[in-house]
Amino acid sequence: MQPGKLRTHALPLSEARPRYRSAVVRYAFGMLLLAAIGLGGISPSSAQPPTSQKWSEFDQLVASARKSMMAHPEVALGVAQRAAAAAGRQQRDAGFRRALATALWLEAEALNRTSHTAEAGAAVTKASKLIAGERTLTKLNGDIALSRAGIAEGSGDLGLALKNYQQAHAIFLRLRLTRSQAVALLELGGLYDRAHDFDREIRYYREAAKIYPGDPSIGLAASNNLGFAYSRMGRYAEAIPRFQQALTIATSLGSPMLEASILNNLAISYARVEKLADAERVANRALRLVGKADPNGEARFSWGAKAEIEYRRGNLDLAATDLQRAFRGIDLKTTAPTFRDMHAIAYKVYRAQGDFPLAILHLEAFKRLDDQGRSLAASANLALLGAQFDFARQDLEIEHLRSAELERDIRLRKSQAEIQKFVFAGIVLAGILLLAWVAWRHALLSRHRNAIAQKNIELVKTLSERDREIERRTAIESQLRLAMQAAQQASRAKSHFLANMSHELRTPLNAIIGFSELMLSGRMKPEKSREYSGNIAEGGRHLLAVLNNVLDMARIESGKVELEDHLVRLGDVVDHALSVLGGAEAYAGKEIRATGDSELYVRGDEVRLRQAVINLVSNAVKFTREGGLIEIRIERVLDGADVIVQDNGEGIPEDKLPVIMEPFGQAESTYARVHGGVGLGLPIVKSLVELHGGRFTIESEHGGGTTARIHLPEERVVDVQNALEPVGQPALSTTEAA
């Protein structure tokens, strides 16, 4: 007796569609599996057109065809034809071709189930042509390929079946639909089973179970079919654990008939390895599960298993009784291929009993079925050999994909290593810059202390001579007060600057160090690498901007800034400032206007002019509340050209205007502290404008907004009509402007 073999099918209408195709496939087993698993659904990516009210009738018909496909395929055929008619009424819709292809595909499946193979082939060909011109590959392409393969296999064209199964697998592999890949691999394994190429069959079943282990139907089919293949090869010890695994899954599905079929497979394997007690136990369990009704005739195979057990024990009479129950009501000359092994046992039993006529009948039946099986295997093997090139190519493509995935992993790890190197380099560079800044500040403070000490010496001298210079006393005292005020202001500016700098430097450094430690810890998810690297880069850019402002101010104070002399369009300067500061997203809730003569040209250093305008616009954005207005104007005035940045924000108190124009000064309002900064923006603007021979002024009223004006002298303005020749005198050099 042969154990039953299980097939799954990729058609979403049925998770496991049985097809009677060789001496080892039992229709009832597949039916039981389908009942246990239930019907699947057609995924939107493969079958459904875009959902809308006008497609509701089509959707309902497709659902109805799906529901009745397994139990009543002739009913499903009529419903699928009505679905095709419903799709035909929507020919102007973009989803018409795919919807019609879906309906034709369902027709092909129903026709194939009702043994109308030729009509099924025509329907699936039409469906394939409808979607052939589409550039987008979807699951429906793979499902149609599976249907073509099933039809070809049913008609005996195994070479064409193999080609289409491989094509379906390639489509599912490209779309990364692992469940459908597993189903295609199971079908390929079943195809090689027909050719008795058991090694290749086992490899496909193992691969199917490996790539999609979460589906009970696939796990059940793979385990049962692996056990079946091992038993066909005589490797019963390896078949037993596979059948046990399949039995566990079948039990979880709650189908007694399904369990009974697998138990019969297991009983035969136990008997072949002489575990007769275990074999009898599982065979009896199968009989209890089948019961008296036994609509699928599963009890015959249980009695056949028990007959082999009793024969191996030497109980010929009991074995003969079991065989009578197994073959009751069956014509021995027309038995199905599934009775082949049972005929072999019957021949041995009856020959041992001396019932030679009955033994010969069973021997003839065995030879008939064995010859059929060998002939079918030889034909299948010949057909599959003609398609081996495609098979080898399929394996090569799978290996290439695995190799590509491995290469992607290697590149990802290399990228992570490079990011870590970049992070370390950034930290070291930031540390060096910080040390340089501390050294520079120490030298600056030393100069301030020396200046204060010198003033104290002068004060002592002045006090010692007060008797002789009574008229100069008031002036000296006044100078002393001014010097002390300047020293106190410098001290306050120093303290305020150090406080701001410690905050401005610590914040980005904390971000850089924190995200670096997360990346170095190895506990980070790979998809977070880009996000954390972005955070580190953002912190580094912020830190670099702060240090650049400090270094720019130091260079300006030391007179080391040299201006370039180029033709500059002021409209480009304003546009660049707006783009650098982030555009619409950075100004959310604030209105930005750029007006005036954008075609006004001047001669100067475009980079330094951009830096000045960016600082002014940045301040206006920071200190303007939501709903405020920021206006940037370019004006041609009598003595030159002006760039004006005006806002209606918080404004600056009048007594703080002189403070903010000094290096490291900052209006000490709550609003200013909220937005941060080290107080170098406006002094840098003032210095850069003065280097161009111009002047920088600020007009502000607390609560009434601020107007910042950059004025460039007449000699720097260029005639628009003759943009290459300056109006007035040549541009000033850096030394002259200073």
XYZ file of N, CA and C in Angstrom, residues 403-594:
576
model
N 23.659 35.731 -3.632
C 24.971 36.382 -3.652
C 24.823 37.896 -3.599
N 23.838 38.433 -4.340
C 23.612 39.883 -4.334
C 23.199 40.351 -2.944
N 22.363 39.556 -2.278
C 21.940 39.930 -0.923
C 23.130 39.929 0.030
N 24.019 38.936 -0.109
C 25.216 38.888 0.723
C 26.109 40.093 0.452
N 26.253 40.464 -0.820
C 27.066 41.634 -1.160
C 26.472 42.905 -0.565
N 25.114 42.997 -0.579
C 24.485 44.179 0.040
C 24.787 44.243 1.532
N 24.771 43.091 2.199
C 25.094 43.067 3.634
C 26.531 43.511 3.869
N 27.451 43.047 3.008
C 28.856 43.430 3.176
C 29.026 44.931 2.970
N 28.358 45.453 1.914
C 28.460 46.905 1.672
C 27.887 47.700 2.835
N 26.792 47.209 3.422
C 26.189 47.906 4.562
C 27.154 47.951 5.742
N 27.827 46.831 5.996
C 28.769 46.815 7.112
C 29.961 47.739 6.848
N 30.434 47.743 5.605
C 31.525 48.665 5.273
C 31.089 50.113 5.458
N 29.847 50.400 5.047
C 29.327 51.760 5.207
C 29.253 52.145 6.674
N 28.826 51.203 7.528
C 28.761 51.496 8.955
C 30.154 51.759 9.517
N 31.143 50.991 9.051
C 32.509 51.209 9.522
C 33.019 52.584 9.097
N 32.698 52.984 7.863
C 33.121 54.313 7.396
C 32.450 55.426 8.196
N 31.168 55.210 8.529
C 30.459 56.215 9.336
C 31.115 56.351 10.703
N 31.506 55.220 11.303
C 32.158 55.272 12.607
C 33.486 56.019 12.517
N 34.246 55.767 11.430
C 35.499 56.510 11.260
C 35.223 58.010 11.146
N 34.180 58.356 10.404
C 33.831 59.769 10.238
C 33.462 60.394 11.583
N 32.722 59.636 12.388
C 32.315 60.145 13.703
C 33.534 60.406 14.571
N 34.458 59.449 14.606
C 35.652 59.620 15.421
C 36.478 60.814 14.939
N 36.621 60.927 13.618
C 37.381 62.051 13.071
C 36.719 63.374 13.440
N 35.376 63.412 13.370
C 34.658 64.635 13.741
C 34.870 65.011 15.192
N 34.840 63.998 16.077
C 35.048 64.279 17.505
C 36.449 64.825 17.751
N 37.451 64.191 17.113
C 38.835 64.658 17.293
C 38.988 66.087 16.779
N 38.408 66.359 15.595
C 38.510 67.706 15.036
C 37.819 68.724 15.930
N 36.639 68.362 16.430
C 35.928 69.277 17.325
C 36.742 69.550 18.582
N 37.416 68.505 19.119
C 38.250 68.695 20.307
C 39.407 69.635 20.035
N 40.034 69.460 18.850
C 41.155 70.347 18.503
C 40.693 71.794 18.385
N 39.552 71.992 17.692
C 39.030 73.349 17.543
C 38.664 73.955 18.895
N 38.104 73.140 19.772
C 37.733 73.651 21.094
C 38.973 74.066 21.880
N 40.026 73.259 21.824
C 41.266 73.622 22.518
C 41.862 74.905 21.944
N 41.817 75.045 20.611
C 42.343 76.263 19.993
C 41.556 77.480 20.444
N 40.218 77.307 20.512
C 39.387 78.436 20.949
C 39.673 78.799 22.404
N 39.843 77.808 23.271
C 40.153 78.080 24.684
C 41.481 78.813 24.804
N 42.483 78.389 24.017
C 43.782 79.065 24.060
C 43.666 80.516 23.601
N 42.872 80.716 22.545
C 42.699 82.094 22.042
C 41.994 82.968 23.076
N 40.956 82.426 23.708
C 40.244 83.189 24.733
C 41.139 83.482 25.930
N 41.995 82.528 26.281
C 42.910 82.766 27.398
C 43.857 83.917 27.079
N 44.370 83.922 25.849
C 45.257 85.025 25.457
C 44.515 86.355 25.457
N 43.265 86.345 24.987
C 42.474 87.574 24.953
C 42.216 88.096 26.358
N 41.869 87.207 27.276
C 41.627 87.624 28.661
C 42.911 88.134 29.321
N 44.029 87.528 28.961
C 45.315 88.013 29.508
C 45.583 89.439 29.065
N 45.281 89.711 27.785
C 45.462 91.086 27.304
C 44.544 92.051 28.051
N 43.323 91.612 28.316
C 42.399 92.475 29.062
C 42.911 92.737 30.482
N 43.428 91.705 31.137
C 43.958 91.897 32.492
C 45.162 92.838 32.493
N 46.011 92.680 31.481
C 47.169 93.578 31.395
C 46.731 95.019 31.178
N 45.686 95.184 30.358
C 45.197 96.540 30.129
C 44.651 97.147 31.407
N 43.906 96.344 32.168
C 43.360 96.851 33.442
C 44.488 97.189 34.417
N 45.519 96.349 34.457
C 46.651 96.623 35.353
C 47.349 97.923 34.966
N 47.499 98.147 33.650
C 48.128 99.386 33.196
C 47.308 100.594 33.602
N 45.978 100.470 33.486
C 45.116 101.578 33.900
C 45.245 101.844 35.399
N 45.386 100.778 36.169
C 45.568 100.968 37.617
C 46.869 101.690 37.923
N 47.923 101.398 37.179
C 49.208 102.089 37.377
C 49.065 103.577 37.075
N 48.377 103.835 35.950
C 48.167 105.233 35.596
C 47.345 105.953 36.663
N 46.373 105.232 37.257
C 45.557 105.840 38.301
C 46.395 106.201 39.524
N 47.295 105.284 39.886
C 48.170 105.566 41.047
C 49.030 106.793 40.785
N 49.579 106.876 39.578
C 50.393 108.046 39.242
C 49.572 109.331 39.285
N 48.358 109.198 38.788
C 47.504 110.381 38.769
C 47.179 110.851 40.185
N 46.912 109.895 41.096
C 46.586 110.255 42.481
C 47.789 110.870 43.187
N 48.992 110.415 42.851
C 50.196 110.967 43.492
C 50.486 112.402 43.050
N 49.929 112.783 41.916
C 50.199 114.124 41.397
C 48.989 115.049 41.530
N 47.951 114.624 42.318
C 46.724 115.411 42.359
C 46.927 116.791 42.998
N 47.921 116.854 43.921
C 48.139 118.158 44.548
C 48.674 119.175 43.549
N 49.456 118.676 42.602
C 50.057 119.587 41.652
C 49.191 119.823 40.442
N 48.206 118.943 40.197
C 47.385 119.110 38.999
C 45.919 119.022 39.392
N 45.523 120.013 40.223
C 44.150 120.011 40.719
C 43.138 120.196 39.605
N 43.562 120.955 38.516
C 42.651 121.193 37.422
C 42.389 119.901 36.598
N 43.383 118.958 36.614
C 43.235 117.736 35.822
C 42.522 116.611 36.584
N 42.258 116.862 37.855
C 41.717 115.800 38.704
C 40.354 115.290 38.197
N 39.508 116.265 37.855
C 38.173 115.860 37.400
C 38.258 115.022 36.129
N 39.153 115.466 35.202
C 39.295 114.716 33.946
C 39.850 113.313 34.185
N 40.824 113.218 35.098
C 41.423 111.911 35.379
C 40.401 110.986 36.030
N 39.617 111.550 36.996
C 38.595 110.738 37.652
C 37.546 110.262 36.637
N 37.225 111.185 35.712
C 36.266 110.792 34.681
C 36.830 109.657 33.822
N 38.119 109.776 33.440
C 38.747 108.709 32.657
C 38.773 107.388 33.432
N 39.017 107.490 34.726
C 39.040 106.293 35.550
C 37.676 105.607 35.570
N 36.629 106.403 35.738
C 35.291 105.819 35.753
C 34.980 105.133 34.414
N 35.364 105.857 33.324
C 35.110 105.250 32.013
C 35.883 103.943 31.838
N 37.162 103.947 32.312
C 37.963 102.722 32.188
C 37.366 101.588 33.001
N 36.897 101.935 34.208
C 36.306 100.901 35.053
C 35.005 100.371 34.445
N 34.237 101.300 33.883
C 33.001 100.858 33.231
C 33.313 99.944 32.039
N 34.351 100.342 31.292
C 34.725 99.509 30.149
C 35.187 98.132 30.615
N 35.974 98.116 31.705
C 36.440 96.836 32.234
C 35.276 95.988 32.717
N 34.341 96.651 33.436
C 33.174 95.901 33.917
C 32.332 95.374 32.751
N 32.167 96.258 31.735
C 31.413 95.814 30.558
C 32.112 94.643 29.881
N 33.452 94.740 29.809
C 34.209 93.637 29.205
C 34.063 92.372 30.038
N 34.090 92.549 31.372
C 33.942 91.378 32.245
C 32.567 90.750 32.091
N 31.517 91.636 32.045
C 30.174 91.099 31.857
C 30.043 90.426 30.489
N 30.607 91.066 29.466
C 30.547 90.469 28.131
C 31.272 89.131 28.110
N 32.432 89.099 28.834
C 33.172 87.829 28.912
C 32.325 86.741 29.573
N 31.734 87.079 30.728
C 30.932 86.076 31.450
C 29.738 85.632 30.618
N 29.063 86.643 30.018
C 27.902 86.304 29.197
C 28.316 85.461 27.991
N 29.447 85.843 27.387
C 29.929 85.107 26.227
C 30.299 83.668 26.590
N 31.020 83.516 27.730
C 31.403 82.171 28.162
C 30.184 81.312 28.469
N 29.169 81.917 29.092
C 27.951 81.148 29.400
C 27.266 80.697 28.115
N 27.137 81.666 27.171
C 26.495 81.310 25.906
C 27.307 80.256 25.140
N 28.647 80.451 25.113
C 29.477 79.527 24.356
C 29.445 78.131 24.966
N 29.460 78.061 26.309
C 29.403 76.731 26.938
C 28.122 76.016 26.557
N 26.998 76.779 26.482
C 25.721 76.155 26.090
C 25.726 75.797 24.603
N 26.190 76.762 23.770
C 26.154 76.548 22.324
C 27.080 75.396 21.893
N 28.201 75.214 22.634
C 29.119 74.132 22.285
C 28.700 72.802 22.904
N 28.193 72.862 24.149
C 27.834 71.621 24.834
C 26.663 70.913 24.155
N 25.668 71.692 23.688
C 24.472 71.067 23.089
C 24.817 70.203 21.867
N 25.515 70.734 20.824
C 25.848 69.855 19.691
C 26.839 68.757 20.048
N 27.767 69.051 20.992
C 28.713 68.011 21.382
C 28.007 66.862 22.085
N 27.022 67.184 22.928
C 26.244 66.119 23.584
C 25.549 65.243 22.549
N 24.964 65.910 21.515
C 24.284 65.133 20.462
C 25.283 64.250 19.713
N 26.446 64.820 19.367
C 27.447 64.050 18.618
C 27.922 62.856 19.437
N 28.273 63.108 20.717
C 28.789 62.025 21.569
C 27.709 60.988 21.832
N 26.465 61.451 22.104
C 25.377 60.525 22.426
C 25.065 59.580 21.286
N 24.858 60.153 20.096
C 24.529 59.281 18.958
C 25.729 58.430 18.552
N 26.968 58.941 18.740
C 28.150 58.134 18.429
C 28.216 56.918 19.343
N 27.946 57.129 20.658
C 27.973 56.000 21.594
C 26.901 54.983 21.248
N 25.723 55.466 20.815
C 24.674 54.522 20.397
C 25.145 53.667 19.223
N 25.793 54.307 18.247
C 26.258 53.558 17.064
C 27.391 52.608 17.438
N 28.281 53.016 18.381
C 29.399 52.169 18.778
C 28.955 50.997 19.639
N 27.832 51.146 20.327
C 27.363 50.090 21.229
C 26.961 48.829 20.475
N 26.581 48.965 19.187
C 26.167 47.797 18.413
C 24.736 47.380 18.636
N 24.007 48.086 19.531
C 22.614 47.715 19.795
C 21.648 48.465 18.906
N 22.163 49.288 18.042
C 21.334 50.103 17.158
C 20.790 49.254 16.026
N 19.523 49.528 15.639
C 18.937 48.883 14.470
C 19.584 49.426 13.200
N 19.820 48.578 12.197
C 20.486 49.072 10.964
C 19.760 50.216 10.311
N 18.412 50.211 10.346
C 17.681 51.286 9.676
C 17.830 52.629 10.375
N 18.367 52.635 11.674
C 18.572 53.882 12.403
C 19.914 54.510 12.070
N 20.771 53.795 11.323
C 22.115 54.303 11.053
C 22.065 55.647 10.349
N 21.245 55.751 9.275
C 21.172 57.019 8.523
C 20.624 58.152 9.402
N 19.599 57.851 10.226
C 19.002 58.886 11.090
C 20.024 59.398 12.084
N 20.788 58.459 12.754
C 21.764 58.892 13.753
C 22.918 59.635 13.091
N 23.336 59.176 11.918
C 24.407 59.883 11.212
C 23.973 61.300 10.865
N 22.704 61.454 10.455
C 22.178 62.797 10.173
C 22.207 63.673 11.403
N 21.842 63.103 12.583
C 21.870 63.888 13.825
C 23.288 64.315 14.159
N 24.261 63.399 13.961
C 25.662 63.738 14.244
C 26.130 64.847 13.300
N 25.796 64.707 12.004
C 26.200 65.730 11.035
C 25.573 67.075 11.358
N 24.284 67.074 11.782
C 23.610 68.334 12.128
C 24.308 69.002 13.308
N 24.675 68.196 14.342
C 25.393 68.753 15.492
C 26.740 69.297 15.087
N 27.429 68.571 14.202
C 28.731 69.053 13.743
C 28.634 70.358 12.984
N 27.596 70.445 12.107
C 27.418 71.706 11.362
C 27.116 72.871 12.296
N 26.280 72.625 13.332
C 25.955 73.692 14.283
C 27.212 74.138 15.021
N 28.009 73.148 15.484
C 29.247 73.463 16.192
C 30.202 74.237 15.287
N 30.307 73.813 14.022
C 31.191 74.498 13.082
C 30.737 75.937 12.833
N 29.398 76.153 12.760
C 28.886 77.507 12.549
C 29.267 78.423 13.704
N 29.143 77.914 14.968
C 29.507 78.725 16.142
C 30.982 79.069 16.096
N 31.821 78.045 15.825
C 33.268 78.295 15.806
C 33.654 79.207 14.647
N 32.970 79.074 13.505
C 33.261 79.964 12.365
C 33.000 81.418 12.734
N 31.871 81.678 13.444
C 31.570 83.055 13.865
C 32.669 83.590 14.780
N 33.111 82.744 15.735
C 34.167 83.194 16.657
C 35.446 83.487 15.880
N 35.806 82.557 14.979
C 37.040 82.747 14.206
C 36.933 83.936 13.249
N 35.735 84.137 12.639
C 35.549 85.296 11.758
C 35.751 86.587 12.533
N 35.190 86.652 13.757
C 35.330 87.873 14.550
C 36.788 88.105 14.918
N 37.475 87.005 15.234
C 38.890 87.138 15.588
C 39.706 87.633 14.395
N 39.422 87.111 13.214
C 40.146 87.545 12.017
C 39.855 88.998 11.684
N 38.588 89.402 11.878
C 38.233 90.797 11.592
C 38.959 91.727 12.552
N 38.950 91.352 13.864
C 39.608 92.205 14.854
C 41.109 92.295 14.610
N 41.704 91.189 14.094
C 43.148 91.202 13.849
C 43.511 91.788 12.482
N 42.507 92.203 11.687
C 42.755 92.823 10.395
C 43.253 91.874 9.323
N 42.907 90.590 9.447
C 43.395 89.593 8.494
C 42.372 89.241 7.420
N 41.221 89.916 7.407
C 40.207 89.622 6.398
C 40.497 90.429 5.139
N 40.603 89.769 4.014
C 40.824 90.418 2.726
C 39.606 90.206 1.835
N 39.120 91.292 1.274
C 37.913 91.218 0.446
C 38.258 90.907 -1.005
N 37.374 90.100 -1.644
C 37.442 89.902 -3.090
C 36.693 91.059 -3.764
N 37.011 91.353 -5.022
C 36.348 92.447 -5.727
C 35.709 91.878 -6.995
N 34.386 91.597 -6.917
C 33.674 91.012 -8.047
C 32.387 91.797 -8.301
N 31.820 91.541 -9.479
C 30.523 92.103 -9.814
C 29.442 91.270 -9.113
N 28.610 91.914 -8.304
C 27.642 91.195 -7.463
C 26.243 91.744 -7.737
N 25.301 90.834 -8.013
C 23.886 91.196 -8.132
C 23.221 91.055 -6.760
N 22.718 92.158 -6.225
C 22.169 92.125 -4.861
C 20.957 91.205 -4.765
N 20.195 91.054 -5.864
C 19.058 90.122 -5.842
C 19.525 88.692 -5.587
N 20.692 88.306 -6.168
C 21.235 86.966 -5.932
C 21.651 86.793 -4.475
N 22.181 87.859 -3.877
C 22.594 87.791 -2.473
C 21.386 87.504 -1.586
N 20.268 88.206 -1.850
C 19.057 88.006 -1.043
C 18.494 86.611 -1.275
N 18.428 86.184 -2.545
C 17.890 84.840 -2.841
C 18.712 83.754 -2.171
N 20.033 83.917 -2.185
C 20.896 82.915 -1.544
C 20.628 82.849 -0.045
N 20.460 84.005 0.583
C 20.199 84.026 2.029
C 18.913 83.277 2.353
N 17.861 83.512 1.553
C 16.575 82.838 1.815
C 16.703 81.334 1.616
N 17.450 80.893 0.590
C 17.585 79.452 0.348
C 18.421 78.785 1.425
N 19.487 79.445 1.897
C 20.341 78.871 2.934
C 19.577 78.689 4.236
N 18.695 79.645 4.540
C 17.966 79.595 5.814
C 16.779 78.662 5.770
N 16.553 77.909 4.689
C 15.591 76.830 4.737
C 14.327 77.025 3.982
N 14.019 78.179 3.433
C 12.799 78.339 2.646
C 11.544 78.314 3.484
N 10.448 77.859 2.862
C 9.106 77.984 3.449
C 8.984 77.244 4.762
N 9.656 76.068 4.916
C 9.500 75.280 6.131
C 10.094 76.016 7.334
N 11.227 76.722 7.128
C 11.842 77.445 8.237
C 11.027 78.652 8.640
N 10.175 79.184 7.704
C 9.416 80.396 8.001
C 7.972 80.091 8.315
N 7.656 78.874 8.756
C 6.257 78.492 8.987
C 5.589 79.490 9.918
N 4.476 80.053 9.462
C 3.726 81.002 10.267
C 4.229 82.423 10.159
N 5.247 82.694 9.333
C 5.779 84.042 9.169
C 5.784 84.408 7.686
N 5.476 85.635 7.391
C 5.439 86.070 5.998
C 6.770 86.717 5.625
N 7.352 86.292 4.511
C 8.636 86.809 4.032
C 8.398 87.515 2.698
N 8.866 88.766 2.599
C 8.754 89.512 1.346
C 10.136 89.986 0.918
N 10.461 89.791 -0.338
C 11.689 90.319 -0.924
C 11.283 91.299 -2.017
